[in-house]
Coordinates of C-alpha atoms in Angstrom, one line a residue:
Chain A
G15 CA -2.0 -10.4 -15.8
A16 CA -5.7 -9.7 -16.1
G17 CA -6.2 -8.5 -12.6
V18 CA -4.4 -7.7 -9.3
S19 CA -2.9 -10.9 -7.9
Q20 CA -2.1 -11.4 -4.2
S21 CA -0.3 -14.2 -2.5
P22 CA -0.7 -16.1 -0.3
R23 CA -4.5 -16.0 0.0
Y24 CA -4.3 -17.1 3.6
K25 CA -1.5 -16.9 6.1
V26 CA -1.4 -18.1 9.6
A27 CA 1.5 -17.1 11.8
K28 CA 2.4 -17.2 15.5
R29 CA 2.7 -14.0 17.4
G30 CA 6.2 -12.6 17.1
Q31 CA 6.9 -14.1 13.6
D32 CA 7.6 -12.0 10.6
V33 CA 5.3 -12.2 7.5
A34 CA 5.6 -11.0 3.9
L35 CA 2.6 -10.5 1.6
R36 CA 3.0 -10.1 -2.1
C37 CA 1.0 -8.1 -4.7
D38 CA 1.3 -8.3 -8.4
P39 CA -0.6 -5.2 -9.9
I40 CA -2.3 -5.1 -13.3
S41 CA 0.4 -4.8 -16.0
G42 CA 1.2 -1.2 -16.8
H43 CA -0.5 0.2 -13.7
V44 CA 1.7 3.0 -12.2
S45 CA 0.0 3.4 -8.8
L46 CA -0.2 0.7 -6.2
F47 CA -2.0 0.8 -2.9
W48 CA -2.2 -1.3 0.3
Y49 CA -5.3 -1.3 2.6
Q50 CA -6.1 -3.2 5.8
Q51 CA -9.6 -4.5 6.3
A52 CA -10.7 -5.6 9.8
L53 CA -13.8 -7.7 10.2
G54 CA -17.0 -5.8 9.6
Q55 CA -15.2 -2.6 8.6
G56 CA -14.3 -0.9 5.3
P57 CA -10.8 -1.0 4.0
E58 CA -8.4 1.4 5.6
F59 CA -5.5 3.0 3.7
L60 CA -2.0 1.9 4.6
T61 CA 0.4 3.2 1.9
Y62 CA 0.8 3.9 -1.8
F63 CA 3.5 3.9 -4.5
Q64 CA 3.8 5.7 -7.8
N65 CA 6.2 3.4 -9.7
E66 CA 8.9 2.6 -7.1
A67 CA 8.4 5.8 -5.0
Q68 CA 6.5 5.4 -1.8
L69 CA 4.5 8.7 -1.8
D70 CA 2.4 8.2 1.3
K71 CA 2.9 5.8 4.2
S72 CA 0.8 7.7 6.7
G73 CA -1.6 4.8 7.3
L74 CA 1.0 2.3 8.4
P75 CA 0.0 1.4 12.0
S76 CA 3.6 1.1 13.4
D77 CA 7.2 0.8 12.4
R78 CA 6.7 -3.0 12.3
F79 CA 5.0 -2.4 9.0
F80 CA 7.1 -1.9 5.9
A81 CA 6.3 -1.9 2.2
E82 CA 8.4 -1.8 -0.9
R83 CA 8.1 -1.8 -4.6
P84 CA 11.8 -1.8 -5.8
E85 CA 11.2 -2.1 -9.5
G86 CA 7.9 -0.3 -9.8
S87 CA 5.9 -3.5 -10.3
V88 CA 5.5 -6.2 -7.7
S89 CA 5.1 -5.0 -4.1
T90 CA 5.7 -6.6 -0.8
L91 CA 4.1 -5.7 2.5
K92 CA 6.2 -6.9 5.5
I93 CA 5.0 -7.1 9.1
Q94 CA 7.7 -7.8 11.7
R95 CA 7.1 -9.3 15.1
T96 CA 3.4 -9.8 14.4
Q97 CA 0.8 -9.2 17.0
Q98 CA -2.8 -10.5 17.3
E99 CA -4.2 -7.1 16.4
D100 CA -2.5 -7.4 13.0
S101 CA -5.1 -10.1 12.1
A102 CA -7.0 -8.7 9.1
V103 CA -7.4 -8.9 5.4
Y104 CA -4.7 -7.0 3.5
L105 CA -5.9 -5.7 0.2
C106 CA -3.7 -4.5 -2.7
A107 CA -5.1 -2.2 -5.4
S108 CA -3.6 -0.7 -8.5
S109 CA -4.6 2.1 -10.9
L110 CA -3.3 3.2 -14.2
V111 CA -2.0 6.6 -13.2
L112 CA -2.2 8.7 -10.1
G113 CA -5.5 10.6 -10.1
G114 CA -6.6 8.9 -13.2
G115 CA -9.4 6.5 -12.5
P116 CA -10.6 3.9 -10.0
Q117 CA -8.5 1.6 -8.1
H118 CA -8.8 -2.1 -8.9
F119 CA -8.4 -4.6 -6.0
G120 CA -7.0 -8.0 -5.6
D121 CA -8.8 -10.7 -3.5
G122 CA -6.6 -10.0 -0.5
T123 CA -4.5 -12.0 1.9
R124 CA -6.3 -13.1 5.1
L125 CA -3.7 -12.9 7.9
S126 CA -4.4 -14.7 11.2
I127 CA -2.0 -14.3 14.1
L128 CA -2.3 -16.9 16.8
Chain B
D15 CA -14.1 10.3 13.4
Q16 CA -15.6 8.5 10.5
Q17 CA -15.5 10.6 7.4
V18 CA -17.6 8.4 5.2
K19 CA -20.7 6.9 6.7
Q20 CA -23.0 4.2 5.6
N21 CA -25.6 4.3 8.3
S22 CA -27.7 1.3 7.3
P23 CA -25.9 -2.0 7.7
S24 CA -28.3 -4.0 5.5
L25 CA -31.1 -3.7 3.0
S26 CA -33.4 -6.4 1.6
V27 CA -35.4 -5.9 -1.7
Q28 CA -37.4 -8.0 -4.1
E29 CA -36.0 -8.9 -7.5
G30 CA -37.0 -6.3 -10.1
R31 CA -37.5 -3.5 -7.6
I32 CA -35.2 -0.6 -7.0
S33 CA -32.4 -0.7 -4.4
I34 CA -31.2 2.6 -3.0
L35 CA -28.0 2.6 -1.0
N36 CA -27.0 5.8 0.9
C37 CA -23.8 7.3 1.9
D38 CA -22.9 10.5 3.8
Y39 CA -19.6 12.2 4.2
T40 CA -18.2 14.9 6.4
N41 CA -15.0 16.1 4.7
S42 CA -15.8 18.9 2.3
M43 CA -12.5 18.4 0.5
F44 CA -13.7 15.1 -1.0
D45 CA -14.2 15.6 -4.7
Y46 CA -14.4 12.1 -6.2
F47 CA -16.7 9.3 -5.0
L48 CA -16.8 5.6 -5.8
W49 CA -19.0 2.6 -5.2
Y50 CA -17.5 -0.9 -4.9
K51 CA -19.3 -4.2 -4.6
K52 CA -17.8 -7.1 -2.6
Y53 CA -18.6 -10.8 -2.6
P54 CA -17.4 -13.0 0.2
A55 CA -13.7 -14.0 0.0
E56 CA -13.2 -11.7 -3.0
G57 CA -11.7 -8.2 -3.2
P58 CA -13.9 -5.1 -3.8
T59 CA -15.0 -4.7 -7.5
F60 CA -15.4 -1.1 -8.9
L61 CA -19.0 -0.3 -9.9
I62 CA -19.3 3.4 -10.7
S63 CA -17.9 6.7 -9.7
I64 CA -18.8 10.4 -9.8
S65 CA -16.8 13.6 -9.7
S66 CA -18.0 16.5 -7.6
I67 CA -18.5 18.6 -10.8
K68 CA -21.5 16.3 -11.6
D69 CA -24.6 15.5 -9.7
K70 CA -25.5 12.3 -11.5
N71 CA -23.7 9.4 -13.3
E72 CA -25.4 6.5 -14.9
D73 CA -24.0 3.1 -16.1
G74 CA -26.6 0.6 -17.2
R75 CA -28.7 -0.4 -14.2
F76 CA -26.5 1.6 -11.8
T77 CA -27.0 5.4 -11.2
V78 CA -25.1 7.4 -8.6
F79 CA -26.5 10.7 -7.4
L80 CA -24.4 13.4 -5.6
N81 CA -25.8 16.1 -3.4
K82 CA -22.8 18.3 -2.4
S83 CA -24.7 20.7 -0.2
A84 CA -26.0 17.8 1.9
K85 CA -22.7 15.9 1.6
H86 CA -24.8 12.9 0.5
L87 CA -24.6 10.4 -2.3
S88 CA -26.8 7.4 -3.2
L89 CA -26.5 4.4 -5.5
H90 CA -29.7 3.3 -7.3
I91 CA -29.9 -0.2 -8.8
V92 CA -32.8 -0.7 -11.2
P93 CA -34.0 -3.4 -11.6
S94 CA -32.4 -5.3 -8.8
Q95 CA -31.3 -8.8 -9.5
P96 CA -30.3 -11.7 -7.1
G97 CA -26.7 -11.5 -8.4
D98 CA -26.6 -8.0 -7.0
S99 CA -26.6 -9.5 -3.5
A100 CA -23.3 -8.4 -1.9
V101 CA -21.7 -5.9 0.4
Y102 CA -21.5 -2.4 -1.1
F103 CA -18.9 0.1 -0.1
C104 CA -19.0 3.8 -0.6
A105 CA -15.5 5.5 -0.9
A106 CA -14.2 9.0 -1.3
D107 CA -11.1 10.8 -2.4
S108 CA -9.8 14.3 -2.2
Q109 CA -7.4 14.5 -5.1
G110 CA -9.8 14.5 -8.0
G111 CA -9.1 11.0 -8.9
S112 CA -7.7 7.8 -7.4
E113 CA -5.4 8.4 -4.5
K114 CA -6.0 7.7 -0.9
L115 CA -9.5 6.3 -0.7
V116 CA -11.6 6.6 2.5
F117 CA -14.2 3.9 2.8
G118 CA -17.5 3.5 4.6
K119 CA -18.2 0.4 6.7
G120 CA -20.3 -1.2 3.9
M121 CA -23.9 -2.2 3.5
K122 CA -25.1 -5.7 2.8
L123 CA -27.7 -5.9 0.1
T124 CA -29.9 -8.9 -0.3
V125 CA -32.1 -9.2 -3.4
N126 CA -34.8 -11.9 -3.0
P127 CA -36.0 -13.9 -6.0

């Protein structure tokens, strides 16, 4: 597609439920990144992939967060047993190659945990 | 500890005038810097970047200046237009390109007609 596509745009879940957020990167982009943006803050790095390999997951807040990109294209960020502090906008970005230019962002998924 | 700082939360300028957005960083390993623009309910849109081997990069109305000794960069928008009204984020990377970006908190720019 022309840009990074994320779905759903909005997700409301009850505390304790599991959620899955999807990211479709720009076609041909090798690197894919996930960020978390809290209200009034800048995006914070969660994890990134080069093709299907997860090269850095140092930003994941807890072992309830899990990301995958099994075929090197679409990625899913899963949050298990959600808690209220997980409420945030989750942004996905892609870039053509690692270290080869700016990251291009999707419009994000706004997650609200009740 | 915030490694990228945008100390002014907001800026208001008149249409046609210059907008100057500032950003400071603390990590001397950062070698690639980017500015993103964000409208409400949309993702950040890449504006302009600069490598640490340069001190200036220009793209149309947008110019980014880098002062490595002061660990400071600025974005100049000339002339400012009402459509430039948005939140601007400064970001930095330490791998010479696009890897793990560290963002500032953002600054809201309002350009008045």
